[in-house]
Amino acid sequence: MPGPIQSIERAAAILRLLARGSGRLGVGEIAESLELAKGTAHGILRTLQGVGFVEQDKDSGKYQLGAALLHLGTSYLDVNELRSRAINWADALAARSGEAVRIGAPLEGRVLVVHHVFRPDDSLQTLDVGTLLPLHATALGKVLLAFDAALVASLRGGELEAYTRRTLASPTAVKRALAKVREAGWAGELGEMTPGEAGIAAPIRGHGGIVVGALGISGAVERLCDPDGSPKATLLGYVRDAARAVSRDLGASRW
Amino acid sequence: MVQRYVMSIDQGTTSTRCILFDARGRLVSVVQREHHQHFPRPGWVEHDATEIWRNVTRIVPDALAQAGVGAGQVVGLGIANQRETTVLWDRRTGAPVSRAIVWQDTRTDQMIEYLSREPAAKRVRELCGLPLTTYFSAPKIRWLLQSTPGLQERAERGEVLFGTIESWLIWNLTGGLHVTDVTNASRTMLMNLRTLSWDNELLEFFDIPRAMLPEIRSSTEVYGTTTTVVPGIRIAAALGDQQAALFGQTCFAPGEAKCTYGTGSFLLLNTGQNLVLSKHGMLTTVGFKIGDEPAVYALEGSIAVTGSLVQWFRDGLELISSAPEIETLARTVEDNGGCYIVPAFSGLFAPHWHSEARGVIAGLTSYITKGHLARAVLEATGWQTREVVDAMNADSGLALSTLKVDGGMTADNLLMQFIADVLDVPVVRPMVAETVSLGAAYAAGLSVGYWPDLEGLRRNWHRAGQWLPAMAPSRRDTEYAQWRQAVELTFGWMRPSTNTARPPRTDLIEVILDDHRQIEHLLRELRNEDADRTSLLAELSAVLTAHFTATERILHKRVGIDVTALSEEDLEDAVNAHIRDEERLLLNELRRSLSPSDRTALGRAFRHLSS
C-alpha cells in the first residue's frame, strides 16, 4: 500500500487554513503560513478552484472556500426533484420512441422507480412509481451499478435471483456486463427480468458528472431490438439523447 | 414527400414561445423569449407591446431554422395568448399609444368600486358572464381613454384601435387586419355571451366607442396570411391561453375538464352549447368556436393559491430547499396528522367569496411535524380543487368524469393521487406538457384541414400517466368535513377598522363620505349568507335613518327614501342611487361653494345628528 500523497495533504491544509480565517487569503499568505513554494501553493489552489472547493475573488485575487465544499454533505439529488427536472424529457422520449419510459434511482440495494411515462398507445397501464426492481436484471439497474462501486458491493452479500434463464445470476457475469456498460455508456436488458421484454437505459448525471439515476425505455423484444438481439440504433440514440439532455439540465456540463 | 408542420405562438405573461408540431402532435422545435415586466406604481403591471411584437419577429424565424423547415412547409399558425391584457394603438402608424395594461393590474379598482354602484352594474354579469372586477379589458380601456387627453375622441373616430394580444399580433403579422377571436372577446366584458357580438348596453356602460373594437371571429378560421417576418403563413386559429389548454387537452365534449396547476390554478369545464351562469361565483366564458359551428361554452374556476403555497413553504418557512422536495417531506408521514392549512392569503375566492378571510393552520397538536405540514400544504390544493369541481357540478348539472391536468405541479405524484382520491375520479396527465401551445396548434391544424376532425385530434392525445381514486368513501367524507371546518375558521378575520385611533372627522364632506362608506359596508355584509342578518338590518336601518335626517336638516335636501317601507333589494338600489347622486353632484358643489370654516361647523352639526 502506498504512503500518503503529499499534494492531497497540502490541499487539505490549505482548506483548513481558509476555513479558520474569517476573511480571504492571498496566495502569498497561504504559501508563507504553510511554508510552501508560492508556485506549489498556486498550483494546488488552481486545482481546488477547478473542482469548486475554493473561489477566487475577482477584484482582490484572494481565495476563500467554495460553494461546492459547503454542499458536500448534501450532494445527493432528491428523487422528486429528479422527476420534476426530467419530466419533459421523459415525455418527449416516450413520444419519440413509442415505448414506456422509466427513471430509476438506487434505494436499499434495488432500483426505485422514480418516474414512469405510459407507452403512448392508450392501452390500459398503471403507474408503477415507487416500485422496486432488481439491480442485476434490469437495464436501469445495470446502469446504476456500473457507475457506483458501493452499490456493487451491496450485491456481494446476497444471492442473485434468476428471474429467467437469461438473468445474469453469477457475480462474474454481472461484473463483465458492467465493464461493458461503462465502456459503451448505456445498458441493455434482453429477457433477463421478464421473458420477451427488453430494455435500454443510460445514465443521468448531476453536478460534476456523478450518476444520480438512470433513464430508459422498455417493451417487447421485437420492437426494441434487431433480430440479433442488439438494441435498435435509433431507439438507443433517443434514450442516450434524453439522458444527456436531463444531465445537462442538472448541471453536468461535459456529458 | 415533404414534411409539413403546424406552428404555434404562445404569447404568455412572462414570455413568448414559438413551437413547431408534426402531424402526430409531437414537438419539433421550441424557441422562447422573455419580455420585461413594468411596475410603474404599486398594483400597476404593464408590458411593452412593441417589445412583444419584436420578440415574435425573432422567435418565428428561429423556430423554423431550428427545425430546418421552410415557411412553405408550415400549413398554418395558431396563436394562444395571455388573456385580458389591453393594447391600444394608432390605426395609421401602428404604434401603441401607451404600454399595454396587463390582466394582473389593479389600477382600476376604484373605478370598479364606483361602477359597481351604477344600477346597470347588475346586468354586466348576465350579459358577459363575468363579475365586475379589475382583471378584464373593459375597465382598462376606459382607464386609458380617460387618462389620455384627446384619446376618447380619436377612438370615436376610429383612429385608435383596441385589441387583446392576439389582435395586436394578427394586426402586425398581416399588415393591418383588425380581428379578435371569440374566446378572447369573451374576456373583454364587452361581448354578449349569447349573440357573440359587441353589446350596446355594455359599450354604453363602460363608455367605449364601437369604432375602436376589432371584428369578432371564430377560434378556428383562416383570418389572413402573414405579410411580414415569414410571409405566406396562414393564420388559422387564436384562443385565450386557458381555452387553448382546454383544447390541447382535447376536452371537446360537455363534462370534460382540465386544470392547469401553477402558482395559481385554472379549472375549465366544457358545458357544450349550454351557457351556464354560475350561482357560485364561477366565470362563464367561451371555450372555443370552430368555424361556423355553434360556440362551445365553459365554466371557469380559478384557485388563487396552489403552487404559491409550496413556494411560501420553501421561501417563507424554509422547511424545504426546492419545491419538488415537498413530496419527499410529505412522504415521511402517513397522513396529515389532523392538520389542515387553508391558504386564504388575500381572502377566499370561488366558491366562498370572503375577502375578509385570512389563512389558518388548524388542528395543531404537539404531534405535528413538518412532514404533516407538508401534507397539509399539498392537500390544500386537492381540497380547493374539490370545492371548485363541486360548485361546477352543481351549476352545470354535469358530473365530472375525469380531470385532465397539466402544469408544473403534475410532477408531484402524491398530490395527483390525492386529487384523484378527493374528487373520486381518475386524474390524467397528457404526454405533451405544453398544452397551451398544443391547443393553438390543434386549432390551427383543424382549421386548415391538416387534421381532419376532433376525433383525429383525440387520437393524437396520449396519456402519460393516470392516477385512480383509492380513498375509502368514509375517509374522504370525514376529511372533507374537517377541511370545511378549517375553512370556516378563516371567515371574518379582517374586521374593518372602526376609526377608534383617529379623532372623528369634522369636515362636512368627509363626514358624509364616512357615512356612505359605513352604509356600503353594511350592505356588503348583508350579502354574506353567514352573517347575522337581523342585527345587521337593525344597524343599517338606524344608520340610514340618522344619515337621512341629518341630510334633510343640515343640507336642506329631501331624501325621500322610506327606510322601513321598502324591500331589502329596493332599499339597496335606492340607497346606492342616493350615494351616487350625492357624491357626484351635491358634494362637488359644496366643495366649491362652502368656506373651510362653514364646512367644519356644518360637519360637526351633521355628525351630531347622524351618530
Coordinates of N, CA and C in Angstrom, one line a residue, chain B residues 323-470:
Chain B
A323 N -39.0 23.2 -4.5 CA -40.5 22.9 -4.5 C -40.7 21.4 -4.5
P324 N -40.0 20.6 -5.4 CA -40.4 19.2 -5.5 C -40.1 18.4 -4.2
E325 N -39.2 19.0 -3.3 CA -38.9 18.3 -2.1 C -40.1 18.2 -1.1
I326 N -41.1 19.0 -1.4 CA -42.3 18.9 -0.5 C -42.9 17.5 -0.5
E327 N -42.8 16.8 -1.7 CA -43.3 15.4 -1.7 C -42.5 14.5 -0.9
T328 N -41.1 14.7 -0.9 CA -40.3 13.9 -0.1 C -40.6 14.0 1.4
L329 N -40.7 15.3 1.8 CA -41.0 15.6 3.2 C -42.4 15.1 3.6
A330 N -43.4 15.2 2.7 CA -44.7 14.8 2.9 C -44.8 13.3 3.1
R331 N -43.9 12.6 2.4 CA -43.9 11.1 2.5 C -43.2 10.5 3.7
T332 N -42.7 11.4 4.5 CA -42.1 11.0 5.8 C -43.1 10.6 6.8
V333 N -44.4 11.0 6.5 CA -45.5 10.7 7.4 C -46.6 10.0 6.6
E334 N -47.5 9.3 7.3 CA -48.6 8.5 6.7 C -49.7 9.4 6.3
D335 N -50.0 10.4 7.1 CA -51.2 11.3 6.8 C -51.0 12.7 7.4
N336 N -52.0 13.5 7.4 CA -51.8 14.9 7.8 C -51.8 15.0 9.3
G337 N -52.0 14.0 10.0 CA -52.0 14.0 11.5 C -53.0 14.9 12.1
G338 N -54.1 15.2 11.3 CA -55.2 16.1 11.8 C -54.9 17.5 11.5
C339 N -53.9 17.8 10.7 CA -53.6 19.3 10.5 C -54.1 19.7 9.1
Y340 N -54.6 20.9 9.0 CA -55.1 21.5 7.8 C -54.6 22.9 7.6
I341 N -54.2 23.2 6.4 CA -53.8 24.6 6.1 C -54.8 25.2 5.0
V342 N -55.4 26.3 5.4 CA -56.3 27.0 4.4 C -55.6 28.2 4.0
P343 N -55.1 28.3 2.7 CA -54.2 29.4 2.3 C -55.0 30.6 1.8
A344 N -55.9 31.2 2.7 CA -56.6 32.4 2.3 C -55.8 33.6 2.4
F345 N -54.7 33.6 1.7 CA -53.7 34.7 1.9 C -54.2 36.1 1.7
S346 N -55.1 36.2 0.7 CA -55.7 37.5 0.4 C -57.2 37.3 0.3
G347 N -57.8 36.6 1.2 CA -59.2 36.3 1.2 C -59.5 34.9 0.5
L348 N -60.7 34.5 0.5 CA -61.1 33.3 -0.1 C -61.9 33.6 -1.4
F349 N -61.6 33.0 -2.5 CA -62.3 33.2 -3.7 C -63.3 32.1 -3.9
A350 N -63.6 31.8 -5.2 CA -64.6 30.9 -5.5 C -64.4 29.5 -4.8
P351 N -65.5 28.9 -4.3 CA -66.8 29.4 -4.3 C -67.3 30.1 -3.0
H352 N -66.3 30.5 -2.2 CA -66.7 31.1 -0.9 C -66.9 32.6 -0.9
W353 N -66.0 33.3 -1.6 CA -66.1 34.8 -1.7 C -66.1 35.5 -0.3
H354 N -65.0 35.3 0.5 CA -64.9 36.0 1.7 C -63.6 36.8 1.6
S355 N -63.7 38.1 1.3 CA -62.5 38.9 1.1 C -61.8 39.2 2.5
E356 N -62.6 39.1 3.5 CA -62.1 39.4 4.9 C -61.4 38.2 5.5
A357 N -61.5 37.0 4.8 CA -60.9 35.8 5.4 C -59.4 35.9 5.3
R358 N -58.7 35.2 6.3 CA -57.3 35.1 6.2 C -56.9 33.6 6.5
G359 N -55.7 33.2 6.1 CA -55.3 31.8 6.2 C -55.2 31.3 7.7
V360 N -55.4 30.0 7.8 CA -55.2 29.4 9.1 C -54.4 28.0 8.9
I361 N -53.7 27.7 10.0 CA -53.2 26.3 10.2 C -54.0 25.8 11.3
A362 N -54.9 24.8 11.0 CA -55.8 24.3 12.1 C -55.4 22.9 12.5
G363 N -55.8 22.5 13.7 CA -55.6 21.2 14.2 C -54.2 20.9 14.7
L364 N -53.5 22.0 15.1 CA -52.1 21.8 15.6 C -52.1 21.1 17.0
T365 N -51.3 20.1 17.1 CA -51.0 19.4 18.4 C -49.5 19.2 18.5
S366 N -49.0 18.8 19.6 CA -47.6 18.6 19.7 C -47.1 17.4 18.9
Y367 N -48.0 16.6 18.3 CA -47.7 15.5 17.5 C -47.3 15.9 16.1
I368 N -47.7 17.2 15.7 CA -47.5 17.6 14.3 C -46.0 17.9 14.0
T369 N -45.5 17.3 12.9 CA -44.1 17.6 12.5 C -44.2 18.3 11.1
K370 N -43.0 18.7 10.6 CA -43.0 19.4 9.4 C -43.5 18.5 8.2
G371 N -43.4 17.2 8.4 CA -43.9 16.3 7.4 C -45.5 16.4 7.3
H372 N -46.1 16.5 8.4 CA -47.6 16.7 8.4 C -47.9 18.1 7.8
L373 N -47.1 19.1 8.1 CA -47.4 20.4 7.5 C -47.3 20.3 5.9
A374 N -46.3 19.6 5.5 CA -46.1 19.4 4.0 C -47.3 18.7 3.4
R375 N -47.8 17.7 4.1 CA -49.0 17.0 3.6 C -50.2 18.0 3.5
A376 N -50.3 18.8 4.6 CA -51.4 19.8 4.6 C -51.3 20.8 3.5
V377 N -50.1 21.2 3.2 CA -49.9 22.1 2.1 C -50.4 21.5 0.7
L378 N -50.0 20.2 0.5 CA -50.4 19.6 -0.8 C -51.9 19.3 -0.8
E379 N -52.4 18.9 0.4 CA -53.8 18.6 0.4 C -54.7 19.9 0.2
A380 N -54.2 21.0 0.6 CA -54.9 22.3 0.4 C -55.3 22.5 -1.1
T381 N -54.3 22.1 -2.0 CA -54.6 22.2 -3.4 C -55.7 21.2 -3.8
G382 N -55.6 20.0 -3.2 CA -56.6 19.0 -3.5 C -58.0 19.4 -3.1
W383 N -58.1 19.9 -1.9 CA -59.5 20.3 -1.4 C -60.0 21.5 -2.1
Q384 N -59.1 22.5 -2.5 CA -59.6 23.6 -3.2 C -60.1 23.2 -4.6
T385 N -59.5 22.2 -5.2 CA -59.9 21.7 -6.5 C -61.3 21.1 -6.3
R386 N -61.5 20.3 -5.2 CA -62.7 19.7 -4.9 C -63.9 20.7 -4.8
E387 N -63.6 21.8 -4.1 CA -64.6 22.8 -3.9 C -65.1 23.4 -5.2
V388 N -64.1 23.7 -6.1 CA -64.4 24.3 -7.4 C -65.2 23.3 -8.2
V389 N -64.8 22.0 -8.2 CA -65.5 21.0 -9.0 C -66.9 20.8 -8.5
D390 N -67.1 20.7 -7.2 CA -68.4 20.6 -6.6 C -69.3 21.7 -7.1
A391 N -68.8 23.0 -7.0 CA -69.6 24.1 -7.4 C -69.9 24.0 -8.9
M392 N -69.0 23.6 -9.7 CA -69.3 23.5 -11.2 C -70.3 22.4 -11.5
N393 N -70.1 21.3 -10.8 CA -71.1 20.2 -11.0 C -72.5 20.7 -10.7
A394 N -72.6 21.5 -9.5 CA -73.9 22.0 -9.1 C -74.5 23.0 -10.1
D395 N -73.6 23.9 -10.6 CA -74.0 24.9 -11.6 C -74.5 24.2 -12.9
S396 N -73.7 23.3 -13.4 CA -73.9 22.8 -14.8 C -74.8 21.6 -14.8
G397 N -75.0 20.9 -13.7 CA -75.8 19.6 -13.8 C -75.0 18.5 -14.4
L398 N -73.7 18.8 -14.7 CA -72.8 17.7 -15.3 C -72.0 17.1 -14.1
A399 N -71.7 15.9 -14.3 CA -70.8 15.3 -13.3 C -69.5 15.0 -13.9
L400 N -68.4 15.6 -13.4 CA -67.1 15.4 -13.9 C -66.7 14.0 -13.9
S401 N -66.2 13.4 -15.0 CA -65.9 12.0 -15.0 C -64.4 11.8 -15.0
T402 N -63.6 12.7 -15.4 CA -62.1 12.6 -15.5 C -61.6 14.0 -15.4
L403 N -60.5 14.2 -14.7 CA -59.9 15.5 -14.7 C -58.5 15.4 -15.4
K404 N -58.4 16.2 -16.5 CA -57.1 16.2 -17.2 C -56.3 17.3 -16.6
V405 N -55.0 17.0 -16.3 CA -54.2 18.0 -15.6 C -52.9 18.4 -16.4
D406 N -52.4 19.6 -16.2 CA -51.1 20.0 -16.7 C -50.5 21.0 -15.8
G407 N -49.4 21.5 -16.2 CA -48.7 22.4 -15.3 C -47.6 21.8 -14.4
G408 N -46.8 22.6 -13.8 CA -45.6 22.1 -13.1 C -45.9 21.2 -11.9
M409 N -47.1 21.4 -11.2 CA -47.4 20.6 -10.1 C -47.8 19.1 -10.4
T410 N -48.0 18.8 -11.7 CA -48.3 17.5 -12.1 C -47.1 16.5 -11.9
A411 N -45.9 17.1 -11.7 CA -44.8 16.2 -11.4 C -44.9 15.6 -10.0
D412 N -45.8 16.1 -9.2 CA -45.9 15.7 -7.8 C -46.9 14.5 -7.7
N413 N -46.4 13.3 -7.6 CA -47.3 12.1 -7.6 C -48.2 12.1 -6.4
L414 N -47.7 12.5 -5.3 CA -48.5 12.4 -4.1 C -49.8 13.3 -4.2
L415 N -49.5 14.5 -4.8 CA -50.6 15.5 -5.0 C -51.6 15.0 -6.0
M416 N -51.1 14.4 -7.1 CA -52.0 14.0 -8.2 C -52.9 12.8 -7.6
Q417 N -52.3 11.9 -6.8 CA -53.0 10.8 -6.3 C -54.1 11.4 -5.3
F418 N -53.7 12.4 -4.5 CA -54.7 13.0 -3.6 C -55.8 13.6 -4.3
I419 N -55.6 14.3 -5.4 CA -56.6 14.9 -6.2 C -57.6 13.9 -6.7
A420 N -57.0 12.8 -7.2 CA -57.9 11.7 -7.7 C -58.7 11.1 -6.5
D421 N -58.1 11.0 -5.3 CA -58.8 10.5 -4.1 C -59.9 11.4 -3.7
V422 N -59.7 12.7 -3.7 CA -60.8 13.6 -3.1 C -61.8 13.9 -4.1
L423 N -61.5 13.9 -5.4 CA -62.5 14.1 -6.5 C -63.3 12.8 -6.7
D424 N -62.7 11.7 -6.4 CA -63.2 10.4 -6.7 C -63.4 10.2 -8.2
V425 N -62.5 10.7 -9.0 CA -62.5 10.5 -10.5 C -61.0 10.3 -10.9
P426 N -60.7 9.6 -12.0 CA -59.4 9.5 -12.4 C -58.8 10.8 -12.8
V427 N -57.5 11.0 -12.5 CA -56.7 12.2 -12.9 C -55.7 11.8 -13.9
V428 N -55.7 12.5 -15.1 CA -54.9 12.0 -16.2 C -53.9 13.1 -16.6
R429 N -52.7 12.7 -16.9 CA -51.7 13.7 -17.3 C -51.4 13.3 -18.8
P430 N -51.4 14.4 -19.7 CA -51.1 14.1 -21.1 C -49.6 14.0 -21.4
M431 N -49.3 13.4 -22.5 CA -47.8 13.3 -22.8 C -47.2 14.6 -23.3
V432 N -47.9 15.4 -23.9 CA -47.3 16.7 -24.3 C -47.7 17.7 -23.2
A433 N -46.7 18.1 -22.4 CA -46.9 19.0 -21.3 C -47.3 20.4 -21.8
E434 N -46.9 20.8 -23.0 CA -47.2 22.1 -23.5 C -48.6 22.2 -24.0
T435 N -49.6 22.1 -23.1 CA -50.9 22.0 -23.6 C -51.5 23.3 -24.2
V436 N -50.9 24.4 -23.8 CA -51.4 25.7 -24.4 C -51.0 25.8 -25.8
S437 N -49.7 25.6 -26.1 CA -49.2 25.6 -27.5 C -49.8 24.5 -28.3
L438 N -50.0 23.4 -27.7 CA -50.6 22.3 -28.5 C -52.0 22.6 -28.9
G439 N -52.8 23.2 -27.9 CA -54.1 23.6 -28.2 C -54.2 24.6 -29.4
A440 N -53.3 25.6 -29.4 CA -53.3 26.5 -30.5 C -52.9 25.8 -31.8
A441 N -52.0 24.9 -31.8 CA -51.6 24.1 -33.0 C -52.7 23.2 -33.4
Y442 N -53.4 22.5 -32.5 CA -54.5 21.7 -32.9 C -55.6 22.5 -33.6
A443 N -55.9 23.7 -33.0 CA -57.0 24.5 -33.6 C -56.6 25.0 -35.0
A444 N -55.3 25.4 -35.2 CA -54.8 25.8 -36.5 C -54.8 24.7 -37.5
G445 N -54.3 23.5 -37.0 CA -54.3 22.3 -37.9 C -55.7 21.9 -38.4
L446 N -56.6 22.0 -37.4 CA -58.0 21.6 -37.7 C -58.6 22.6 -38.7
S447 N -58.3 23.9 -38.5 CA -58.8 24.9 -39.4 C -58.4 24.8 -40.9
V448 N -57.2 24.3 -41.1 CA -56.7 24.2 -42.5 C -56.8 22.8 -43.0
G449 N -57.4 21.9 -42.2 CA -57.6 20.5 -42.7 C -56.4 19.6 -42.6
Y450 N -55.4 20.1 -41.8 CA -54.2 19.2 -41.6 C -54.6 18.0 -40.8
W451 N -55.4 18.3 -39.8 CA -56.1 17.2 -39.1 C -57.6 17.2 -39.5
P452 N -58.2 16.1 -39.7 CA -59.5 16.0 -40.3 C -60.6 16.5 -39.4
D453 N -60.6 16.1 -38.1 CA -61.7 16.4 -37.2 C -61.2 16.2 -35.8
L454 N -62.2 16.5 -34.9 CA -61.8 16.4 -33.4 C -61.4 15.0 -33.0
E455 N -62.0 14.0 -33.7 CA -61.6 12.6 -33.4 C -60.1 12.4 -33.7
G456 N -59.7 12.9 -34.9 CA -58.3 12.8 -35.3 C -57.4 13.4 -34.2
L457 N -57.8 14.6 -33.6 CA -57.0 15.2 -32.6 C -57.0 14.3 -31.3
R458 N -58.1 13.7 -31.0 CA -58.2 12.9 -29.8 C -57.2 11.7 -30.0
R459 N -57.0 11.2 -31.2 CA -56.1 10.1 -31.4 C -54.7 10.5 -31.2
N460 N -54.4 11.8 -31.4 CA -53.0 12.3 -31.2 C -52.7 12.5 -29.7
W461 N -53.8 12.6 -28.9 CA -53.6 12.9 -27.5 C -53.3 11.6 -26.7
H462 N -52.2 11.5 -26.0 CA -51.9 10.3 -25.3 C -51.7 10.5 -23.8
R463 N -52.1 9.5 -23.1 CA -52.0 9.5 -21.6 C -50.5 9.3 -21.3
A464 N -49.9 10.1 -20.5 CA -48.6 9.8 -20.0 C -48.6 9.2 -18.6
G465 N -49.7 9.5 -17.9 CA -49.8 8.9 -16.6 C -51.2 9.1 -16.1
Q466 N -51.7 8.2 -15.2 CA -53.0 8.3 -14.7 C -53.1 7.8 -13.2
W467 N -53.8 8.6 -12.4 CA -54.0 8.2 -11.0 C -55.4 7.9 -10.8
L468 N -55.7 6.7 -10.2 CA -57.0 6.3 -9.9 C -57.4 6.5 -8.5
P469 N -58.7 6.9 -8.2 CA -59.1 7.1 -6.8 C -58.9 5.9 -6.0
A470 N -58.4 6.0 -4.8 CA -58.1 4.8 -3.9 C -58.5 5.1 -2.5

